[in-house]
Amino acid sequence: QVQLVESGGGQVQVGDSHRLSCVASENIFTYARNTIGWYRQAPGKQRELVAIISGLGDPTYADSVKGRFTIFRNPAGTAVYLRMNRLQPEDSGVYVCNAAVGISHVNYWGQGVQVTVSS
């Protein structure tokens, strides 16, 4: 059972930069195709992928955050970070850390942190 703990949520201003952290209870990348990353959910909207990274090192980003957000991991494979630049109100939501582990890609979720971008 993988446990994920996020931190870094808060209220920021439009145009600000901010960083989220997610710490995993174990090395996620014991299998290279495992992934860890971030989803977000805004009120009234479905949860959407923001950015994920695999053990192969290739990140995937939502079109809406490409060029603004960067996902990176620590060498031990036990943490992932999301650097968010030029934040906009539409980036507001609950950011949830996700790890997809093993051949069956079993999903594990954190509790989520709120990010609110205000003008």
PDB file of N, CA and C in Angstrom, residues 2-94:
ATOM      1  N   VAL A   2       0.794   2.016  -1.039  1.00  0.00           N
ATOM      2  CA  VAL A   2       1.587   3.238  -1.149  1.00  0.00           C
ATOM      3  C   VAL A   2       0.821   4.381  -0.498  1.00  0.00           C
ATOM      4  N   GLN A   3       1.488   5.117   0.338  1.00  0.00           N
ATOM      5  CA  GLN A   3       0.883   6.304   0.942  1.00  0.00           C
ATOM      6  C   GLN A   3       1.529   7.541   0.333  1.00  0.00           C
ATOM      7  N   LEU A   4       0.687   8.522   0.054  1.00  0.00           N
ATOM      8  CA  LEU A   4       1.139   9.751  -0.575  1.00  0.00           C
ATOM      9  C   LEU A   4       0.697  10.927   0.279  1.00  0.00           C
ATOM     10  N   VAL A   5       1.606  11.821   0.568  1.00  0.00           N
ATOM     11  CA  VAL A   5       1.297  12.977   1.401  1.00  0.00           C
ATOM     12  C   VAL A   5       1.720  14.233   0.659  1.00  0.00           C
ATOM     13  N   GLU A   6       0.744  15.080   0.397  1.00  0.00           N
ATOM     14  CA  GLU A   6       1.022  16.322  -0.318  1.00  0.00           C
ATOM     15  C   GLU A   6       1.246  17.470   0.659  1.00  0.00           C
ATOM     16  N   SER A   7       1.937  18.476   0.174  1.00  0.00           N
ATOM     17  CA  SER A   7       2.087  19.711   0.932  1.00  0.00           C
ATOM     18  C   SER A   7       2.309  20.848  -0.057  1.00  0.00           C
ATOM     19  N   GLY A   8       2.102  22.061   0.437  1.00  0.00           N
ATOM     20  CA  GLY A   8       2.373  23.233  -0.377  1.00  0.00           C
ATOM     21  C   GLY A   8       1.159  23.973  -0.879  1.00  0.00           C
ATOM     22  N   GLY A   9      -0.026  23.495  -0.547  1.00  0.00           N
ATOM     23  CA  GLY A   9      -1.212  24.206  -0.987  1.00  0.00           C
ATOM     24  C   GLY A   9      -1.297  25.584  -0.349  1.00  0.00           C
ATOM     25  N   GLY A  10      -2.118  26.427  -0.930  1.00  0.00           N
ATOM     26  CA  GLY A  10      -2.281  27.747  -0.353  1.00  0.00           C
ATOM     27  C   GLY A  10      -2.955  28.696  -1.320  1.00  0.00           C
ATOM     28  N   GLN A  11      -2.980  29.943  -0.930  1.00  0.00           N
ATOM     29  CA  GLN A  11      -3.588  30.981  -1.758  1.00  0.00           C
ATOM     30  C   GLN A  11      -2.483  31.847  -2.342  1.00  0.00           C
ATOM     31  N   VAL A  12      -2.543  32.045  -3.646  1.00  0.00           N
ATOM     32  CA  VAL A  12      -1.522  32.822  -4.348  1.00  0.00           C
ATOM     33  C   VAL A  12      -2.210  33.834  -5.264  1.00  0.00           C
ATOM     34  N   GLN A  13      -1.405  34.722  -5.799  1.00  0.00           N
ATOM     35  CA  GLN A  13      -1.916  35.747  -6.688  1.00  0.00           C
ATOM     36  C   GLN A  13      -1.671  35.361  -8.145  1.00  0.00           C
ATOM     37  N   VAL A  14      -2.483  35.921  -9.023  1.00  0.00           N
ATOM     38  CA  VAL A  14      -2.286  35.698 -10.450  1.00  0.00           C
ATOM     39  C   VAL A  14      -0.858  36.085 -10.831  1.00  0.00           C
ATOM     40  N   GLY A  15      -0.236  35.220 -11.598  1.00  0.00           N
ATOM     41  CA  GLY A  15       1.131  35.470 -12.044  1.00  0.00           C
ATOM     42  C   GLY A  15       2.211  34.950 -11.126  1.00  0.00           C
ATOM     43  N   ASP A  16       1.807  34.534  -9.927  1.00  0.00           N
ATOM     44  CA  ASP A  16       2.775  34.005  -8.964  1.00  0.00           C
ATOM     45  C   ASP A  16       3.301  32.647  -9.393  1.00  0.00           C
ATOM     46  N   SER A  17       4.382  32.257  -8.748  1.00  0.00           N
ATOM     47  CA  SER A  17       4.915  30.901  -8.855  1.00  0.00           C
ATOM     48  C   SER A  17       4.691  30.203  -7.520  1.00  0.00           C
ATOM     49  N   HIS A  18       4.580  28.890  -7.608  1.00  0.00           N
ATOM     50  CA  HIS A  18       4.305  28.122  -6.384  1.00  0.00           C
ATOM     51  C   HIS A  18       4.766  26.696  -6.617  1.00  0.00           C
ATOM     52  N   ARG A  19       5.057  25.997  -5.518  1.00  0.00           N
ATOM     53  CA  ARG A  19       5.520  24.628  -5.662  1.00  0.00           C
ATOM     54  C   ARG A  19       4.738  23.693  -4.744  1.00  0.00           C
ATOM     55  N   LEU A  20       4.345  22.570  -5.282  1.00  0.00           N
ATOM     56  CA  LEU A  20       3.701  21.511  -4.509  1.00  0.00           C
ATOM     57  C   LEU A  20       4.665  20.334  -4.359  1.00  0.00           C
ATOM     58  N   SER A  21       4.517  19.638  -3.237  1.00  0.00           N
ATOM     59  CA  SER A  21       5.345  18.457  -2.982  1.00  0.00           C
ATOM     60  C   SER A  21       4.459  17.264  -2.661  1.00  0.00           C
ATOM     61  N   CYS A  22       4.912  16.118  -3.053  1.00  0.00           N
ATOM     62  CA  CYS A  22       4.234  14.870  -2.717  1.00  0.00           C
ATOM     63  C   CYS A  22       5.299  13.866  -2.311  1.00  0.00           C
ATOM     64  N   VAL A  23       5.163  13.364  -1.099  1.00  0.00           N
ATOM     65  CA  VAL A  23       6.115  12.373  -0.598  1.00  0.00           C
ATOM     66  C   VAL A  23       5.430  11.014  -0.558  1.00  0.00           C
ATOM     67  N   ALA A  24       6.108  10.029  -1.120  1.00  0.00           N
ATOM     68  CA  ALA A  24       5.584   8.662  -1.147  1.00  0.00           C
ATOM     69  C   ALA A  24       6.243   7.828  -0.055  1.00  0.00           C
ATOM     70  N   SER A  25       5.523   6.808   0.390  1.00  0.00           N
ATOM     71  CA  SER A  25       6.023   5.960   1.470  1.00  0.00           C
ATOM     72  C   SER A  25       7.070   4.957   0.982  1.00  0.00           C
ATOM     73  N   GLU A  26       7.245   4.879  -0.340  1.00  0.00           N
ATOM     74  CA  GLU A  26       8.244   3.967  -0.881  1.00  0.00           C
ATOM     75  C   GLU A  26       8.671   4.457  -2.253  1.00  0.00           C
ATOM     76  N   ASN A  27       9.733   3.876  -2.758  1.00  0.00           N
ATOM     77  CA  ASN A  27      10.207   4.220  -4.094  1.00  0.00           C
ATOM     78  C   ASN A  27       9.164   3.793  -5.130  1.00  0.00           C
ATOM     79  N   ILE A  28       8.651   4.776  -5.836  1.00  0.00           N
ATOM     80  CA  ILE A  28       7.618   4.492  -6.820  1.00  0.00           C
ATOM     81  C   ILE A  28       8.197   3.793  -8.042  1.00  0.00           C
ATOM     82  N   PHE A  29       9.465   4.007  -8.329  1.00  0.00           N
ATOM     83  CA  PHE A  29      10.009   3.593  -9.619  1.00  0.00           C
ATOM     84  C   PHE A  29      10.760   2.266  -9.558  1.00  0.00           C
ATOM     85  N   THR A  30      10.287   1.368  -8.713  1.00  0.00           N
ATOM     86  CA  THR A  30      10.855   0.018  -8.734  1.00  0.00           C
ATOM     87  C   THR A  30      10.512  -0.658 -10.056  1.00  0.00           C
ATOM     88  N   TYR A  31       9.472  -0.226 -10.665  1.00  0.00           N
ATOM     89  CA  TYR A  31       9.088  -0.664 -12.010  1.00  0.00           C
ATOM     90  C   TYR A  31       9.102   0.585 -12.869  1.00  0.00           C
ATOM     91  N   ALA A  32       9.877   0.566 -13.944  1.00  0.00           N
ATOM     92  CA  ALA A  32      10.143   1.793 -14.695  1.00  0.00           C
ATOM     93  C   ALA A  32       8.891   2.446 -15.251  1.00  0.00           C
ATOM     94  N   ARG A  33       7.861   1.659 -15.513  1.00  0.00           N
ATOM     95  CA  ARG A  33       6.656   2.241 -16.118  1.00  0.00           C
ATOM     96  C   ARG A  33       5.652   2.745 -15.082  1.00  0.00           C
ATOM     97  N   ASN A  34       6.006   2.617 -13.785  1.00  0.00           N
ATOM     98  CA  ASN A  34       5.160   3.253 -12.773  1.00  0.00           C
ATOM     99  C   ASN A  34       5.183   4.755 -12.995  1.00  0.00           C
ATOM    100  N   THR A  35       4.113   5.403 -12.577  1.00  0.00           N
ATOM    101  CA  THR A  35       4.056   6.851 -12.711  1.00  0.00           C
ATOM    102  C   THR A  35       3.651   7.488 -11.394  1.00  0.00           C
ATOM    103  N   ILE A  36       4.030   8.723 -11.246  1.00  0.00           N
ATOM    104  CA  ILE A  36       3.580   9.530 -10.111  1.00  0.00           C
ATOM    105  C   ILE A  36       3.372  10.931 -10.624  1.00  0.00           C
ATOM    106  N   GLY A  37       2.364  11.591 -10.085  1.00  0.00           N
ATOM    107  CA  GLY A  37       2.118  12.932 -10.580  1.00  0.00           C
ATOM    108  C   GLY A  37       0.930  13.587  -9.921  1.00  0.00           C
ATOM    109  N   TRP A  38       0.378  14.539 -10.631  1.00  0.00           N
ATOM    110  CA  TRP A  38      -0.647  15.409 -10.065  1.00  0.00           C
ATOM    111  C   TRP A  38      -1.890  15.468 -10.938  1.00  0.00           C
ATOM    112  N   TYR A  39      -3.016  15.417 -10.270  1.00  0.00           N
ATOM    113  CA  TYR A  39      -4.306  15.701 -10.865  1.00  0.00           C
ATOM    114  C   TYR A  39      -4.897  16.875 -10.101  1.00  0.00           C
ATOM    115  N   ARG A  40      -5.865  17.512 -10.688  1.00  0.00           N
ATOM    116  CA  ARG A  40      -6.557  18.577  -9.961  1.00  0.00           C
ATOM    117  C   ARG A  40      -8.038  18.518 -10.257  1.00  0.00           C
ATOM    118  N   GLN A  41      -8.785  19.024  -9.298  1.00  0.00           N
ATOM    119  CA  GLN A  41     -10.236  19.080  -9.446  1.00  0.00           C
ATOM    120  C   GLN A  41     -10.738  20.424  -8.985  1.00  0.00           C
ATOM    121  N   ALA A  42     -11.422  21.113  -9.883  1.00  0.00           N
ATOM    122  CA  ALA A  42     -12.039  22.393  -9.563  1.00  0.00           C
ATOM    123  C   ALA A  42     -13.507  22.142  -9.261  1.00  0.00           C
ATOM    124  N   PRO A  43     -14.128  23.044  -8.512  1.00  0.00           N
ATOM    125  CA  PRO A  43     -15.551  22.866  -8.193  1.00  0.00           C
ATOM    126  C   PRO A  43     -16.403  22.703  -9.442  1.00  0.00           C
ATOM    127  N   GLY A  44     -17.223  21.675  -9.456  1.00  0.00           N
ATOM    128  CA  GLY A  44     -18.124  21.451 -10.579  1.00  0.00           C
ATOM    129  C   GLY A  44     -17.478  20.830 -11.791  1.00  0.00           C
ATOM    130  N   LYS A  45     -16.202  20.496 -11.690  1.00  0.00           N
ATOM    131  CA  LYS A  45     -15.502  19.929 -12.831  1.00  0.00           C
ATOM    132  C   LYS A  45     -14.947  18.557 -12.475  1.00  0.00           C
ATOM    133  N   GLN A  46     -14.679  17.788 -13.511  1.00  0.00           N
ATOM    134  CA  GLN A  46     -14.081  16.474 -13.305  1.00  0.00           C
ATOM    135  C   GLN A  46     -12.603  16.617 -12.968  1.00  0.00           C
ATOM    136  N   ARG A  47     -12.127  15.615 -12.278  1.00  0.00           N
ATOM    137  CA  ARG A  47     -10.696  15.581 -11.987  1.00  0.00           C
ATOM    138  C   ARG A  47      -9.932  15.451 -13.300  1.00  0.00           C
ATOM    139  N   GLU A  48      -8.854  16.228 -13.440  1.00  0.00           N
ATOM    140  CA  GLU A  48      -8.082  16.199 -14.671  1.00  0.00           C
ATOM    141  C   GLU A  48      -6.600  16.016 -14.369  1.00  0.00           C
ATOM    142  N   LEU A  49      -5.933  15.381 -15.283  1.00  0.00           N
ATOM    143  CA  LEU A  49      -4.491  15.207 -15.164  1.00  0.00           C
ATOM    144  C   LEU A  49      -3.805  16.547 -15.357  1.00  0.00           C
ATOM    145  N   VAL A  50      -2.843  16.832 -14.482  1.00  0.00           N
ATOM    146  CA  VAL A  50      -2.035  18.039 -14.624  1.00  0.00           C
ATOM    147  C   VAL A  50      -0.668  17.675 -15.181  1.00  0.00           C
ATOM    148  N   ALA A  51       0.007  16.776 -14.493  1.00  0.00           N
ATOM    149  CA  ALA A  51       1.341  16.362 -14.930  1.00  0.00           C
ATOM    150  C   ALA A  51       1.692  15.060 -14.235  1.00  0.00           C
ATOM    151  N   ILE A  52       2.284  14.148 -14.977  1.00  0.00           N
ATOM    152  CA  ILE A  52       2.795  12.912 -14.386  1.00  0.00           C
ATOM    153  C   ILE A  52       4.171  12.630 -14.977  1.00  0.00           C
ATOM    154  N   ILE A  53       4.915  11.814 -14.232  1.00  0.00           N
ATOM    155  CA  ILE A  53       6.240  11.424 -14.687  1.00  0.00           C
ATOM    156  C   ILE A  53       6.429   9.950 -14.397  1.00  0.00           C
ATOM    157  N   SER A  54       7.098   9.258 -15.295  1.00  0.00           N
ATOM    158  CA  SER A  54       7.319   7.828 -15.124  1.00  0.00           C
ATOM    159  C   SER A  54       8.769   7.563 -14.713  1.00  0.00           C
ATOM    160  N   GLY A  55       9.016   6.316 -14.406  1.00  0.00           N
ATOM    161  CA  GLY A  55      10.381   5.920 -14.087  1.00  0.00           C
ATOM    162  C   GLY A  55      11.329   6.059 -15.265  1.00  0.00           C
ATOM    163  N   LEU A  56      10.763   6.149 -16.463  1.00  0.00           N
ATOM    164  CA  LEU A  56      11.570   6.358 -17.654  1.00  0.00           C
ATOM    165  C   LEU A  56      11.963   7.823 -17.795  1.00  0.00           C
ATOM    166  N   GLY A  57      11.355   8.679 -16.964  1.00  0.00           N
ATOM    167  CA  GLY A  57      11.745  10.079 -16.930  1.00  0.00           C
ATOM    168  C   GLY A  57      10.968  10.989 -17.843  1.00  0.00           C
ATOM    169  N   ASP A  58      10.040  10.444 -18.623  1.00  0.00           N
ATOM    170  CA  ASP A  58       9.317  11.282 -19.577  1.00  0.00           C
ATOM    171  C   ASP A  58       8.055  11.849 -18.941  1.00  0.00           C
ATOM    172  N   PRO A  59       7.955  13.166 -18.839  1.00  0.00           N
ATOM    173  CA  PRO A  59       6.772  13.769 -18.240  1.00  0.00           C
ATOM    174  C   PRO A  59       5.640  13.946 -19.254  1.00  0.00           C
ATOM    175  N   THR A  60       4.443  13.967 -18.717  1.00  0.00           N
ATOM    176  CA  THR A  60       3.252  14.261 -19.514  1.00  0.00           C
ATOM    177  C   THR A  60       2.537  15.422 -18.848  1.00  0.00           C
ATOM    178  N   TYR A  61       2.144  16.401 -19.648  1.00  0.00           N
ATOM    179  CA  TYR A  61       1.476  17.589 -19.121  1.00  0.00           C
ATOM    180  C   TYR A  61       0.132  17.791 -19.804  1.00  0.00           C
ATOM    181  N   ALA A  62      -0.795  18.364 -19.066  1.00  0.00           N
ATOM    182  CA  ALA A  62      -2.022  18.845 -19.680  1.00  0.00           C
ATOM    183  C   ALA A  62      -1.670  20.022 -20.583  1.00  0.00           C
ATOM    184  N   ASP A  63      -2.382  20.153 -21.663  1.00  0.00           N
ATOM    185  CA  ASP A  63      -2.105  21.256 -22.595  1.00  0.00           C
ATOM    186  C   ASP A  63      -2.180  22.612 -21.890  1.00  0.00           C
ATOM    187  N   SER A  64      -3.074  22.723 -20.932  1.00  0.00           N
ATOM    188  CA  SER A  64      -3.314  24.001 -20.269  1.00  0.00           C
ATOM    189  C   SER A  64      -2.150  24.445 -19.392  1.00  0.00           C
ATOM    190  N   VAL A  65      -1.241  23.523 -19.071  1.00  0.00           N
ATOM    191  CA  VAL A  65      -0.138  23.897 -18.180  1.00  0.00           C
ATOM    192  C   VAL A  65       1.222  23.794 -18.859  1.00  0.00           C
ATOM    193  N   LYS A  66       1.252  23.296 -20.081  1.00  0.00           N
ATOM    194  CA  LYS A  66       2.531  23.167 -20.781  1.00  0.00           C
ATOM    195  C   LYS A  66       3.226  24.520 -20.884  1.00  0.00           C
ATOM    196  N   GLY A  67       4.506  24.522 -20.574  1.00  0.00           N
ATOM    197  CA  GLY A  67       5.276  25.752 -20.631  1.00  0.00           C
ATOM    198  C   GLY A  67       5.212  26.571 -19.354  1.00  0.00           C
ATOM    199  N   ARG A  68       4.285  26.214 -18.451  1.00  0.00           N
ATOM    200  CA  ARG A  68       4.154  26.943 -17.183  1.00  0.00           C
ATOM    201  C   ARG A  68       4.494  26.068 -15.979  1.00  0.00           C
ATOM    202  N   PHE A  69       4.134  24.802 -16.059  1.00  0.00           N
ATOM    203  CA  PHE A  69       4.342  23.879 -14.940  1.00  0.00           C
ATOM    204  C   PHE A  69       5.470  22.912 -15.283  1.00  0.00           C
ATOM    205  N   THR A  70       6.212  22.528 -14.265  1.00  0.00           N
ATOM    206  CA  THR A  70       7.269  21.542 -14.425  1.00  0.00           C
ATOM    207  C   THR A  70       7.154  20.506 -13.313  1.00  0.00           C
ATOM    208  N   ILE A  71       7.159  19.244 -13.701  1.00  0.00           N
ATOM    209  CA  ILE A  71       7.136  18.170 -12.716  1.00  0.00           C
ATOM    210  C   ILE A  71       8.529  17.577 -12.639  1.00  0.00           C
ATOM    211  N   PHE A  72       8.978  17.307 -11.438  1.00  0.00           N
ATOM    212  CA  PHE A  72      10.274  16.662 -11.277  1.00  0.00           C
ATOM    213  C   PHE A  72      10.247  15.818 -10.011  1.00  0.00           C
ATOM    214  N   ARG A  73      11.157  14.879  -9.946  1.00  0.00           N
ATOM    215  CA  ARG A  73      11.184  13.886  -8.885  1.00  0.00           C
ATOM    216  C   ARG A  73      12.543  13.877  -8.222  1.00  0.00           C
ATOM    217  N   ASN A  74      12.584  13.288  -7.059  1.00  0.00           N
ATOM    218  CA  ASN A  74      13.881  13.134  -6.419  1.00  0.00           C
ATOM    219  C   ASN A  74      14.536  11.838  -6.895  1.00  0.00           C
ATOM    220  N   PRO A  75      15.852  11.719  -6.769  1.00  0.00           N
ATOM    221  CA  PRO A  75      16.540  10.530  -7.299  1.00  0.00           C
ATOM    222  C   PRO A  75      16.076   9.227  -6.646  1.00  0.00           C
ATOM    223  N   ALA A  76      15.636   9.294  -5.405  1.00  0.00           N
ATOM    224  CA  ALA A  76      15.211   8.081  -4.703  1.00  0.00           C
ATOM    225  C   ALA A  76      13.848   7.583  -5.159  1.00  0.00           C
ATOM    226  N   GLY A  77      13.135   8.396  -5.927  1.00  0.00           N
ATOM    227  CA  GLY A  77      11.820   7.989  -6.400  1.00  0.00           C
ATOM    228  C   GLY A  77      10.746   8.046  -5.332  1.00  0.00           C
ATOM    229  N   THR A  78      11.000   8.784  -4.268  1.00  0.00           N
ATOM    230  CA  THR A  78      10.043   8.850  -3.159  1.00  0.00           C
ATOM    231  C   THR A  78       9.361  10.197  -3.049  1.00  0.00           C
ATOM    232  N   ALA A  79       9.611  11.089  -3.971  1.00  0.00           N
ATOM    233  CA  ALA A  79       8.959  12.392  -3.926  1.00  0.00           C
ATOM    234  C   ALA A  79       8.824  12.951  -5.333  1.00  0.00           C
ATOM    235  N   VAL A  80       7.785  13.701  -5.508  1.00  0.00           N
ATOM    236  CA  VAL A  80       7.574  14.392  -6.783  1.00  0.00           C
ATOM    237  C   VAL A  80       7.122  15.809  -6.466  1.00  0.00           C
ATOM    238  N   TYR A  81       7.548  16.723  -7.303  1.00  0.00           N
ATOM    239  CA  TYR A  81       7.268  18.126  -7.075  1.00  0.00           C
ATOM    240  C   TYR A  81       6.623  18.714  -8.323  1.00  0.00           C
ATOM    241  N   LEU A  82       5.829  19.726  -8.105  1.00  0.00           N
ATOM    242  CA  LEU A  82       5.209  20.430  -9.215  1.00  0.00           C
ATOM    243  C   LEU A  82       5.513  21.904  -9.064  1.00  0.00           C
ATOM    244  N   ARG A  83       6.327  22.401  -9.977  1.00  0.00           N
ATOM    245  CA  ARG A  83       6.639  23.808  -9.985  1.00  0.00           C
ATOM    246  C   ARG A  83       5.642  24.490 -10.916  1.00  0.00           C
ATOM    247  N   MET A  84       4.914  25.453 -10.386  1.00  0.00           N
ATOM    248  CA  MET A  84       3.867  26.120 -11.155  1.00  0.00           C
ATOM    249  C   MET A  84       4.233  27.588 -11.323  1.00  0.00           C
ATOM    250  N   ASN A  85       4.341  28.020 -12.556  1.00  0.00           N
ATOM    251  CA  ASN A  85       4.650  29.425 -12.859  1.00  0.00           C
ATOM    252  C   ASN A  85       3.475  30.090 -13.548  1.00  0.00           C
ATOM    253  N   ARG A  86       3.458  31.405 -13.457  1.00  0.00           N
ATOM    254  CA  ARG A  86       2.422  32.221 -14.129  1.00  0.00           C
ATOM    255  C   ARG A  86       1.034  31.670 -13.837  1.00  0.00           C
ATOM    256  N   LEU A  87       0.746  31.499 -12.575  1.00  0.00           N
ATOM    257  CA  LEU A  87      -0.531  30.914 -12.170  1.00  0.00           C
ATOM    258  C   LEU A  87      -1.700  31.802 -12.560  1.00  0.00           C
ATOM    259  N   GLN A  88      -2.785  31.158 -12.951  1.00  0.00           N
ATOM    260  CA  GLN A  88      -4.005  31.815 -13.378  1.00  0.00           C
ATOM    261  C   GLN A  88      -5.176  31.333 -12.524  1.00  0.00           C
ATOM    262  N   PRO A  89      -6.250  32.088 -12.473  1.00  0.00           N
ATOM    263  CA  PRO A  89      -7.404  31.654 -11.666  1.00  0.00           C
ATOM    264  C   PRO A  89      -7.904  30.264 -12.050  1.00  0.00           C
ATOM    265  N   GLU A  90      -7.826  29.912 -13.320  1.00  0.00           N
ATOM    266  CA  GLU A  90      -8.292  28.592 -13.754  1.00  0.00           C
ATOM    267  C   GLU A  90      -7.381  27.461 -13.272  1.00  0.00           C
ATOM    268  N   ASP A  91      -6.253  27.800 -12.675  1.00  0.00           N
ATOM    269  CA  ASP A  91      -5.402  26.772 -12.079  1.00  0.00           C
ATOM    270  C   ASP A  91      -5.859  26.408 -10.663  1.00  0.00           C
ATOM    271  N   SER A  92      -6.831  27.116 -10.153  1.00  0.00           N
ATOM    272  CA  SER A  92      -7.333  26.841  -8.815  1.00  0.00           C
ATOM    273  C   SER A  92      -8.002  25.474  -8.763  1.00  0.00           C
ATOM    274  N   GLY A  93      -7.872  24.842  -7.617  1.00  0.00           N
ATOM    275  CA  GLY A  93      -8.508  23.552  -7.431  1.00  0.00           C
ATOM    276  C   GLY A  93      -7.795  22.758  -6.361  1.00  0.00           C
ATOM    277  N   VAL A  94      -8.293  21.558  -6.144  1.00  0.00           N
ATOM    278  CA  VAL A  94      -7.628  20.629  -5.235  1.00  0.00           C
ATOM    279  C   VAL A  94      -6.643  19.809  -6.054  1.00  0.00           C
TER     280      VAL A  94
END
